[in-house]
PDB file of C-alpha atoms in Angstrom:
ATOM      1  CA  MET Z   1      91.543 -35.209 207.984  1.00  0.00           C
ATOM      2  CA  ASP Z   2      91.420 -32.516 205.450  1.00  0.00           C
ATOM      3  CA  VAL Z   3      90.948 -29.081 207.459  1.00  0.00           C
ATOM      4  CA  ALA Z   4      90.243 -26.802 204.486  1.00  0.00           C
ATOM      5  CA  LEU Z   5      88.058 -24.061 203.338  1.00  0.00           C
ATOM      6  CA  ASP Z   6      88.057 -24.874 199.436  1.00  0.00           C
ATOM      7  CA  GLY Z   7      85.798 -22.533 197.749  1.00  0.00           C
ATOM      8  CA  LYS Z   8      84.557 -20.564 200.710  1.00  0.00           C
ATOM      9  CA  VAL Z   9      84.400 -16.831 201.340  1.00  0.00           C
ATOM     10  CA  ILE Z  10      85.262 -15.982 204.884  1.00  0.00           C
ATOM     11  CA  VAL Z  11      84.798 -12.913 207.097  1.00  0.00           C
ATOM     12  CA  VAL Z  12      87.298 -12.265 209.736  1.00  0.00           C
ATOM     13  CA  THR Z  13      86.946  -9.483 212.164  1.00  0.00           C
ATOM     14  CA  GLY Z  14      89.834  -8.089 214.317  1.00  0.00           C
ATOM     15  CA  ALA Z  15      92.078  -9.254 211.606  1.00  0.00           C
ATOM     16  CA  ALA Z  16      94.979  -6.512 211.664  1.00  0.00           C
ATOM     17  CA  SER Z  17      96.699  -7.955 214.647  1.00  0.00           C
ATOM     18  CA  GLY Z  18      96.902 -10.814 217.329  1.00  0.00           C
ATOM     19  CA  ILE Z  19      94.295 -13.576 217.327  1.00  0.00           C
ATOM     20  CA  GLY Z  20      92.109 -12.240 214.185  1.00  0.00           C
ATOM     21  CA  GLU Z  21      95.545 -11.881 212.007  1.00  0.00           C
ATOM     22  CA  ALA Z  22      96.517 -15.287 213.090  1.00  0.00           C
ATOM     23  CA  ILE Z  23      93.131 -16.659 211.893  1.00  0.00           C
ATOM     24  CA  ALA Z  24      93.094 -14.681 208.862  1.00  0.00           C
ATOM     25  CA  ARG Z  25      96.710 -16.053 208.028  1.00  0.00           C
ATOM     26  CA  LEU Z  26      96.027 -19.779 208.612  1.00  0.00           C
ATOM     27  CA  ALA Z  27      92.656 -19.301 206.836  1.00  0.00           C
ATOM     28  CA  GLY Z  28      94.384 -17.957 203.830  1.00  0.00           C
ATOM     29  CA  SER Z  29      96.541 -21.360 203.653  1.00  0.00           C
ATOM     30  CA  ALA Z  30      93.050 -23.105 203.581  1.00  0.00           C
ATOM     31  CA  ARG Z  31      92.448 -22.552 200.031  1.00  0.00           C
ATOM     32  CA  PRO Z  32      89.586 -20.241 200.434  1.00  0.00           C
ATOM     33  CA  ALA Z  33      87.788 -18.282 197.398  1.00  0.00           C
ATOM     34  CA  GLY Z  34      87.973 -15.279 199.168  1.00  0.00           C
ATOM     35  CA  LEU Z  35      88.862 -13.482 202.551  1.00  0.00           C
ATOM     36  CA  LEU Z  36      87.401 -10.221 204.009  1.00  0.00           C
ATOM     37  CA  LEU Z  37      89.434  -8.819 206.572  1.00  0.00           C
ATOM     38  CA  VAL Z  38      87.602  -6.393 208.932  1.00  0.00           C
ATOM     39  CA  ASP Z  39      89.395  -4.294 211.653  1.00  0.00           C
ATOM     40  CA  ARG Z  40      89.373  -0.302 212.569  1.00  0.00           C
ATOM     41  CA  ASP Z  41      93.384  -0.514 212.243  1.00  0.00           C
ATOM     42  CA  GLY Z  42      94.221   0.620 208.425  1.00  0.00           C
ATOM     43  CA  ALA Z  43      97.681   0.026 208.819  1.00  0.00           C
ATOM     44  CA  GLY Z  44      97.422  -3.215 210.384  1.00  0.00           C
ATOM     45  CA  LEU Z  45      94.797  -4.363 207.851  1.00  0.00           C
ATOM     46  CA  ALA Z  46      97.108  -3.302 204.893  1.00  0.00           C
ATOM     47  CA  SER Z  47     100.046  -5.436 206.343  1.00  0.00           C
ATOM     48  CA  ALA Z  48      97.776  -8.548 206.845  1.00  0.00           C
ATOM     49  CA  GLY Z  49      96.180  -8.147 203.623  1.00  0.00           C
ATOM     50  CA  ASP Z  50      99.478  -7.638 201.592  1.00  0.00           C
ATOM     51  CA  TRP Z  51     100.800 -10.763 203.014  1.00  0.00           C
ATOM     52  CA  LEU Z  52      97.819 -12.649 202.059  1.00  0.00           C
ATOM     53  CA  ARG Z  53      97.932 -11.567 198.617  1.00  0.00           C
ATOM     54  CA  ALA Z  54     101.512 -12.367 198.267  1.00  0.00           C
ATOM     55  CA  GLN Z  55     100.338 -15.773 198.641  1.00  0.00           C
ATOM     56  CA  GLY Z  56      97.915 -15.667 195.748  1.00  0.00           C
ATOM     57  CA  ILE Z  57      94.822 -15.269 198.137  1.00  0.00           C
ATOM     58  CA  PRO Z  58      91.840 -13.191 196.904  1.00  0.00           C
ATOM     59  CA  VAL Z  59      91.482 -10.749 199.873  1.00  0.00           C
ATOM     60  CA  LEU Z  60      89.822  -7.484 200.409  1.00  0.00           C
ATOM     61  CA  SER Z  61      90.696  -5.374 203.497  1.00  0.00           C
ATOM     62  CA  HIS Z  62      87.563  -3.226 205.003  1.00  0.00           C
ATOM     63  CA  ILE Z  63      88.217  -0.562 207.768  1.00  0.00           C
ATOM     64  CA  ALA Z  64      85.460  -0.458 210.006  1.00  0.00           C
ATOM     65  CA  ASP Z  65      84.228   0.887 213.448  1.00  0.00           C
ATOM     66  CA  LEU Z  66      82.284  -2.040 214.927  1.00  0.00           C
ATOM     67  CA  GLY Z  67      81.121  -0.017 217.928  1.00  0.00           C
ATOM     68  CA  GLY Z  68      78.506   1.663 215.829  1.00  0.00           C
ATOM     69  CA  VAL Z  69      75.301  -0.128 214.255  1.00  0.00           C
ATOM     70  CA  SER Z  70      76.464   0.807 210.614  1.00  0.00           C
ATOM     71  CA  GLY Z  71      79.792  -0.758 210.917  1.00  0.00           C
ATOM     72  CA  PRO Z  72      78.885  -4.493 211.039  1.00  0.00           C
ATOM     73  CA  ARG Z  73      76.271  -3.783 208.524  1.00  0.00           C
ATOM     74  CA  ASP Z  74      78.577  -2.202 206.093  1.00  0.00           C
ATOM     75  CA  ALA Z  75      81.154  -4.944 206.502  1.00  0.00           C
ATOM     76  CA  ALA Z  76      78.661  -7.657 205.578  1.00  0.00           C
ATOM     77  CA  ALA Z  77      77.681  -5.657 202.731  1.00  0.00           C
ATOM     78  CA  VAL Z  78      80.957  -5.204 201.259  1.00  0.00           C
ATOM     79  CA  ALA Z  79      81.574  -9.054 201.504  1.00  0.00           C
ATOM     80  CA  LEU Z  80      78.491  -9.731 199.538  1.00  0.00           C
ATOM     81  CA  ARG Z  81      79.179  -7.039 196.838  1.00  0.00           C
ATOM     82  CA  ARG Z  82      82.693  -8.236 196.500  1.00  0.00           C
ATOM     83  CA  PHE Z  83      82.362 -12.103 196.902  1.00  0.00           C
ATOM     84  CA  GLY Z  84      78.592 -12.598 196.314  1.00  0.00           C
ATOM     85  CA  ARG Z  85      78.130 -14.625 199.445  1.00  0.00           C
ATOM     86  CA  ILE Z  86      79.335 -15.418 203.121  1.00  0.00           C
ATOM     87  CA  ASP Z  87      80.167 -19.184 203.902  1.00  0.00           C
ATOM     88  CA  GLY Z  88      82.008 -18.518 206.957  1.00  0.00           C
ATOM     89  CA  LEU Z  89      82.165 -15.708 209.642  1.00  0.00           C
ATOM     90  CA  VAL Z  90      84.836 -15.311 212.491  1.00  0.00           C
ATOM     91  CA  ASN Z  91      83.902 -12.611 214.989  1.00  0.00           C
ATOM     92  CA  ALA Z  92      87.487 -11.972 216.575  1.00  0.00           C
ATOM     93  CA  ALA Z  93      87.212  -8.347 217.182  1.00  0.00           C
ATOM     94  CA  GLY Z  94      86.840  -7.351 220.755  1.00  0.00           C
ATOM     95  CA  LEU Z  95      87.815  -4.642 223.384  1.00  0.00           C
ATOM     96  CA  THR Z  96      89.271  -5.818 226.784  1.00  0.00           C
ATOM     97  CA  THR Z  97      88.834  -2.339 228.732  1.00  0.00           C
ATOM     98  CA  ARG Z  98      88.710  -2.939 232.525  1.00  0.00           C
ATOM     99  CA  GLY Z  99      85.577  -2.117 234.612  1.00  0.00           C
ATOM    100  CA  SER Z 100      84.729  -3.738 237.857  1.00  0.00           C
ATOM    101  CA  PHE Z 101      81.581  -3.492 240.040  1.00  0.00           C
ATOM    102  CA  THR Z 102      83.785  -0.543 241.972  1.00  0.00           C
ATOM    103  CA  ASP Z 103      84.828   1.468 239.077  1.00  0.00           C
ATOM    104  CA  GLY Z 104      82.854   0.195 235.993  1.00  0.00           C
ATOM    105  CA  THR Z 105      81.045   3.148 234.077  1.00  0.00           C
ATOM    106  CA  VAL Z 106      78.123   3.463 231.921  1.00  0.00           C
ATOM    107  CA  GLU Z 107      80.437   4.432 228.984  1.00  0.00           C
ATOM    108  CA  VAL Z 108      82.715   1.233 229.471  1.00  0.00           C
ATOM    109  CA  TRP Z 109      79.681  -0.896 229.559  1.00  0.00           C
ATOM    110  CA  ASP Z 110      78.210   0.719 226.367  1.00  0.00           C
ATOM    111  CA  SER Z 111      81.350   0.407 224.207  1.00  0.00           C
ATOM    112  CA  LEU Z 112      82.239  -3.420 225.432  1.00  0.00           C
ATOM    113  CA  PHE Z 113      78.764  -4.419 224.759  1.00  0.00           C
ATOM    114  CA  ALA Z 114      78.652  -2.652 221.292  1.00  0.00           C
ATOM    115  CA  VAL Z 115      81.950  -4.083 220.015  1.00  0.00           C
ATOM    116  CA  ASN Z 116      81.727  -7.558 222.001  1.00  0.00           C
ATOM    117  CA  ALA Z 117      78.038  -8.338 221.690  1.00  0.00           C
ATOM    118  CA  ARG Z 118      76.148  -6.058 219.336  1.00  0.00           C
ATOM    119  CA  ALA Z 119      78.568  -6.262 216.372  1.00  0.00           C
ATOM    120  CA  PRO Z 120      78.694 -10.074 216.308  1.00  0.00           C
ATOM    121  CA  PHE Z 121      75.203 -10.234 216.496  1.00  0.00           C
ATOM    122  CA  LEU Z 122      74.538  -7.802 213.576  1.00  0.00           C
ATOM    123  CA  LEU Z 123      77.206  -9.790 211.644  1.00  0.00           C
ATOM    124  CA  MET Z 124      75.934 -13.147 212.497  1.00  0.00           C
ATOM    125  CA  GLN Z 125      72.209 -11.801 211.401  1.00  0.00           C
ATOM    126  CA  ALA Z 126      73.635 -10.880 208.132  1.00  0.00           C
ATOM    127  CA  ALA Z 127      75.477 -14.104 207.356  1.00  0.00           C
ATOM    128  CA  ILE Z 128      72.793 -16.164 208.476  1.00  0.00           C
ATOM    129  CA  ALA Z 129      70.497 -14.308 206.205  1.00  0.00           C
ATOM    130  CA  ASP Z 130      72.677 -14.618 203.247  1.00  0.00           C
ATOM    131  CA  MET Z 131      73.164 -18.656 203.963  1.00  0.00           C
ATOM    132  CA  ARG Z 132      69.469 -18.926 204.158  1.00  0.00           C
ATOM    133  CA  ARG Z 133      68.574 -17.052 201.099  1.00  0.00           C
ATOM    134  CA  ARG Z 134      70.814 -19.256 199.214  1.00  0.00           C
ATOM    135  CA  GLY Z 135      69.858 -22.420 201.095  1.00  0.00           C
ATOM    136  CA  ALA Z 136      73.591 -23.241 201.576  1.00  0.00           C
ATOM    137  CA  PRO Z 137      75.378 -24.641 204.633  1.00  0.00           C
ATOM    138  CA  GLY Z 138      77.608 -22.142 206.613  1.00  0.00           C
ATOM    139  CA  ALA Z 139      79.977 -22.065 209.707  1.00  0.00           C
ATOM    140  CA  ILE Z 140      80.237 -19.214 212.275  1.00  0.00           C
ATOM    141  CA  VAL Z 141      83.127 -19.217 215.103  1.00  0.00           C
ATOM    142  CA  ASN Z 142      82.978 -16.640 217.942  1.00  0.00           C
ATOM    143  CA  ILE Z 143      85.961 -15.989 219.815  1.00  0.00           C
ATOM    144  CA  LEU Z 144      84.740 -15.714 223.400  1.00  0.00           C
ATOM    145  CA  SER Z 145      86.473 -15.693 226.710  1.00  0.00           C
ATOM    146  CA  MET Z 146      87.310 -17.823 229.797  1.00  0.00           C
ATOM    147  CA  ASN Z 147      86.057 -14.795 231.659  1.00  0.00           C
ATOM    148  CA  ALA Z 148      82.623 -15.676 230.689  1.00  0.00           C
ATOM    149  CA  HIS Z 149      82.502 -18.473 233.155  1.00  0.00           C
ATOM    150  CA  CYS Z 150      83.212 -16.287 236.232  1.00  0.00           C
ATOM    151  CA  GLY Z 151      85.783 -13.363 235.376  1.00  0.00           C
ATOM    152  CA  LEU Z 152      88.314 -11.289 237.196  1.00  0.00           C
ATOM    153  CA  PRO Z 153      87.117  -8.621 239.246  1.00  0.00           C
ATOM    154  CA  GLU Z 154      88.500  -6.104 236.996  1.00  0.00           C
ATOM    155  CA  LEU Z 155      87.007  -7.517 234.182  1.00  0.00           C
ATOM    156  CA  ALA Z 156      83.283  -7.865 235.291  1.00  0.00           C
ATOM    157  CA  ILE Z 157      81.824  -5.950 232.285  1.00  0.00           C
ATOM    158  CA  TYR Z 158      83.916  -7.537 229.792  1.00  0.00           C
ATOM    159  CA  ALA Z 159      83.063 -11.010 231.277  1.00  0.00           C
ATOM    160  CA  ALA Z 160      79.340  -9.994 231.129  1.00  0.00           C
ATOM    161  CA  SER Z 161      79.700  -8.828 227.318  1.00  0.00           C
ATOM    162  CA  LYS Z 162      81.644 -12.109 226.438  1.00  0.00           C
ATOM    163  CA  GLY Z 163      78.838 -14.067 228.306  1.00  0.00           C
ATOM    164  CA  ALA Z 164      75.988 -12.416 226.210  1.00  0.00           C
ATOM    165  CA  LEU Z 165      78.149 -13.590 223.125  1.00  0.00           C
ATOM    166  CA  ALA Z 166      78.228 -17.092 224.480  1.00  0.00           C
ATOM    167  CA  THR Z 167      74.683 -17.098 224.926  1.00  0.00           C
ATOM    168  CA  LEU Z 168      73.909 -15.710 221.200  1.00  0.00           C
ATOM    169  CA  THR Z 169      76.471 -18.561 219.836  1.00  0.00           C
ATOM    170  CA  ARG Z 170      74.086 -21.274 221.423  1.00  0.00           C
ATOM    171  CA  ASN Z 171      70.969 -19.667 220.436  1.00  0.00           C
ATOM    172  CA  ALA Z 172      71.895 -19.293 216.788  1.00  0.00           C
ATOM    173  CA  ALA Z 173      73.318 -22.699 216.673  1.00  0.00           C
ATOM    174  CA  HIS Z 174      70.266 -24.346 217.873  1.00  0.00           C
ATOM    175  CA  ALA Z 175      67.895 -21.762 215.987  1.00  0.00           C
ATOM    176  CA  HIS Z 176      69.542 -22.619 212.440  1.00  0.00           C
ATOM    177  CA  MET Z 177      70.792 -26.045 212.769  1.00  0.00           C
ATOM    178  CA  ALA Z 178      68.161 -27.159 210.451  1.00  0.00           C
ATOM    179  CA  ASP Z 179      69.539 -24.776 207.896  1.00  0.00           C
ATOM    180  CA  ARG Z 180      72.719 -26.529 208.268  1.00  0.00           C
ATOM    181  CA  ILE Z 181      74.401 -23.383 209.722  1.00  0.00           C
ATOM    182  CA  ARG Z 182      76.787 -24.266 212.465  1.00  0.00           C
ATOM    183  CA  VAL Z 183      77.635 -21.715 215.178  1.00  0.00           C
ATOM    184  CA  ASN Z 184      80.582 -22.486 217.465  1.00  0.00           C
ATOM    185  CA  GLY Z 185      82.534 -20.379 220.178  1.00  0.00           C
ATOM    186  CA  ILE Z 186      86.130 -20.708 221.714  1.00  0.00           C
ATOM    187  CA  ASN Z 187      86.581 -19.620 225.251  1.00  0.00           C
ATOM    188  CA  LEU Z 188      89.887 -18.136 224.820  1.00  0.00           C
ATOM    189  CA  GLY Z 189      92.227 -17.670 227.672  1.00  0.00           C
ATOM    190  CA  TRP Z 190      95.214 -15.666 228.006  1.00  0.00           C
ATOM    191  CA  VAL Z 191      97.309 -14.968 225.085  1.00  0.00           C
ATOM    192  CA  ALA Z 192     100.290 -13.042 224.441  1.00  0.00           C
ATOM    193  CA  THR Z 193      98.967 -10.805 221.681  1.00  0.00           C
ATOM    194  CA  PRO Z 194     100.702  -7.331 220.971  1.00  0.00           C
ATOM    195  CA  ALA Z 195      97.477  -5.653 222.284  1.00  0.00           C
ATOM    196  CA  GLU Z 196      97.731  -7.828 225.453  1.00  0.00           C
ATOM    197  CA  ASP Z 197     101.380  -6.863 225.778  1.00  0.00           C
ATOM    198  CA  ARG Z 198     100.518  -2.978 225.630  1.00  0.00           C
ATOM    199  CA  MET Z 199      97.686  -3.653 228.296  1.00  0.00           C
ATOM    200  CA  GLN Z 200      99.978  -5.572 230.843  1.00  0.00           C
ATOM    201  CA  ALA Z 201     103.143  -3.763 230.119  1.00  0.00           C
ATOM    202  CA  GLU Z 202     102.226  -0.185 229.547  1.00  0.00           C
ATOM    203  CA  VAL Z 203      98.672   0.626 230.582  1.00  0.00           C
ATOM    204  CA  LEU Z 204      98.721  -1.830 233.730  1.00  0.00           C
ATOM    205  CA  GLY Z 205     102.403  -1.004 234.435  1.00  0.00           C
ATOM    206  CA  ARG Z 206     103.379  -4.641 235.216  1.00  0.00           C
ATOM    207  CA  GLY Z 207     106.474  -4.221 233.142  1.00  0.00           C
ATOM    208  CA  ARG Z 208     108.173  -5.829 230.053  1.00  0.00           C
ATOM    209  CA  ASP Z 209     108.487  -9.264 232.008  1.00  0.00           C
ATOM    210  CA  TRP Z 210     104.898  -9.858 232.811  1.00  0.00           C
ATOM    211  CA  GLN Z 211     104.555 -12.509 230.500  1.00  0.00           C
ATOM    212  CA  ALA Z 212     107.420 -14.465 232.166  1.00  0.00           C
ATOM    213  CA  LYS Z 213     105.997 -13.774 235.496  1.00  0.00           C
ATOM    214  CA  ALA Z 214     102.442 -14.973 234.289  1.00  0.00           C
ATOM    215  CA  ALA Z 215     103.506 -18.215 232.646  1.00  0.00           C
ATOM    216  CA  ALA Z 216     105.494 -19.195 235.687  1.00  0.00           C
ATOM    217  CA  GLY Z 217     101.962 -19.850 237.388  1.00  0.00           C
ATOM    218  CA  LEU Z 218     100.688 -21.889 234.616  1.00  0.00           C
ATOM    219  CA  PRO Z 219     100.551 -25.652 234.359  1.00  0.00           C
ATOM    220  CA  LEU Z 220     102.160 -25.481 230.888  1.00  0.00           C
ATOM    221  CA  GLY Z 221     104.553 -22.737 231.797  1.00  0.00           C
ATOM    222  CA  ARG Z 222     103.488 -20.551 228.952  1.00  0.00           C
ATOM    223  CA  LEU Z 223     100.536 -18.645 227.704  1.00  0.00           C
ATOM    224  CA  VAL Z 224      98.228 -19.978 225.200  1.00  0.00           C
ATOM    225  CA  THR Z 225      99.367 -18.784 221.500  1.00  0.00           C
ATOM    226  CA  ALA Z 226      97.393 -16.884 218.829  1.00  0.00           C
ATOM    227  CA  GLU Z 227      98.288 -19.695 216.508  1.00  0.00           C
ATOM    228  CA  GLU Z 228      96.802 -22.379 218.833  1.00  0.00           C
ATOM    229  CA  ALA Z 229      93.414 -20.331 218.676  1.00  0.00           C
ATOM    230  CA  ALA Z 230      93.763 -19.955 214.853  1.00  0.00           C
ATOM    231  CA  ARG Z 231      93.884 -23.811 214.496  1.00  0.00           C
ATOM    232  CA  LEU Z 232      90.928 -24.575 216.443  1.00  0.00           C
ATOM    233  CA  THR Z 233      88.976 -21.710 214.552  1.00  0.00           C
ATOM    234  CA  LEU Z 234      89.998 -23.309 211.211  1.00  0.00           C
ATOM    235  CA  PHE Z 235      88.823 -26.539 212.413  1.00  0.00           C
ATOM    236  CA  LEU Z 236      85.435 -25.152 213.722  1.00  0.00           C
ATOM    237  CA  LEU Z 237      85.257 -23.341 210.197  1.00  0.00           C
ATOM    238  CA  SER Z 238      85.807 -26.101 208.109  1.00  0.00           C
ATOM    239  CA  ASP Z 239      83.561 -29.399 207.244  1.00  0.00           C
ATOM    240  CA  ALA Z 240      86.043 -31.435 209.189  1.00  0.00           C
ATOM    241  CA  SER Z 241      84.188 -30.245 212.371  1.00  0.00           C
ATOM    242  CA  VAL Z 242      80.740 -31.280 211.179  1.00  0.00           C
ATOM    243  CA  PRO Z 243      78.294 -31.614 212.869  1.00  0.00           C
ATOM    244  CA  MET Z 244      79.507 -29.782 215.542  1.00  0.00           C
ATOM    245  CA  SER Z 245      77.189 -26.881 216.667  1.00  0.00           C
ATOM    246  CA  GLY Z 246      76.482 -24.813 219.751  1.00  0.00           C
ATOM    247  CA  VAL Z 247      79.584 -25.960 221.185  1.00  0.00           C
ATOM    248  CA  THR Z 248      81.717 -23.532 223.389  1.00  0.00           C
ATOM    249  CA  ALA Z 249      85.393 -25.018 223.672  1.00  0.00           C
ATOM    250  CA  ASP Z 250      87.702 -23.848 226.593  1.00  0.00           C
ATOM    251  CA  LEU Z 251      91.238 -23.157 225.305  1.00  0.00           C
ATOM    252  CA  GLU Z 252      92.972 -22.308 228.497  1.00  0.00           C
ATOM    253  CA  GLN Z 253      94.641 -23.766 231.617  1.00  0.00           C
ATOM    254  CA  TRP Z 254      92.422 -22.219 234.376  1.00  0.00           C
ATOM    255  CA  VAL Z 255      89.025 -20.472 234.874  1.00  0.00           C
ATOM    256  CA  ALA Z 256      89.658 -16.680 235.281  1.00  0.00           C
ATOM    257  CA  GLY Z 257      88.300 -15.478 238.413  1.00  0.00           C
ATOM    258  CA  ALA Z 258      87.649 -18.994 240.193  1.00  0.00           C
ATOM    259  CA  PRO Z 259      89.510 -19.878 243.489  1.00  0.00           C
ATOM    260  CA  PRO Z 260      92.951 -21.237 242.680  1.00  0.00           C
TER     261      PRO Z 260
END
C-alpha cells in the first residue's frame, strides 16, 4: 500500500510544533507538490519550514492568528495564490485552555470556539469551495479529541469545542461525498507534545516527572506520540484511505472523563 501525497498541495495548521509539526514533516516525505504551514509561532514555523526545504519540499510558511475571522481566510488565500489549489487540509491548530462549569468564563469559551471550531470551519469552507470549483477530489483531516466523548471536568469548554468540530467533520463529509471530498477526524488522546509538557509541568505544577506518572496508569505504559498521530493523518489524507469519509477514529487508550 502506497501512502503518498504525489502532486498534492496540503495545508497544515498548528505546524510550528507538536502534532502539527510531526504531520507536516511526515507529509513532506510523501512527495507533495507543495505544503503551506500555518501557525502563530513564527520561530517554530521557520524551523519546520527550513527542515522541509532542506529535503527539497516546496514549502511556504504563513504566520496567522486563527482566532480572528480574517486569519483562516487569509491562510487559505495564501495557499491558493502560491500553489493555485488546495488538495488537502489538516486542521491541527488548537487551544487547550482549561475551563470547567465552576470556573469557565465567557472569554475562555469565545477563544476556544474561535480557534478550535470556527477557524477549522472557515478553512474547510475555503478548501471545499476550491475543490468544487475545480471539480477535483480532496481530503480534509481534523484533529479532534477524546474529550469530545465526555471530557475531563476541567476541560468542559475544550471538550465542547472539539465536539462541535466532530459534528462539522461528519456534516461536511456527508454534504460533499458526491463531490469526492473526504472529511475525517482523529479523536486524539493524551500526547506528550512540548505544549503539553509546559501545561502539565509548569502551568499545572505537576513537575517534570508528570509524564512518567501518567504513563504508569495507561495500558501501554506510555502516552500516544505525535508521530503516531501523524501516520494516521497521512493515511487519511492519502488515496490509500479512499473511500473512508465521515470517520472519527479514536487514537487513545481510554475515554477522558469516563469512569475507570
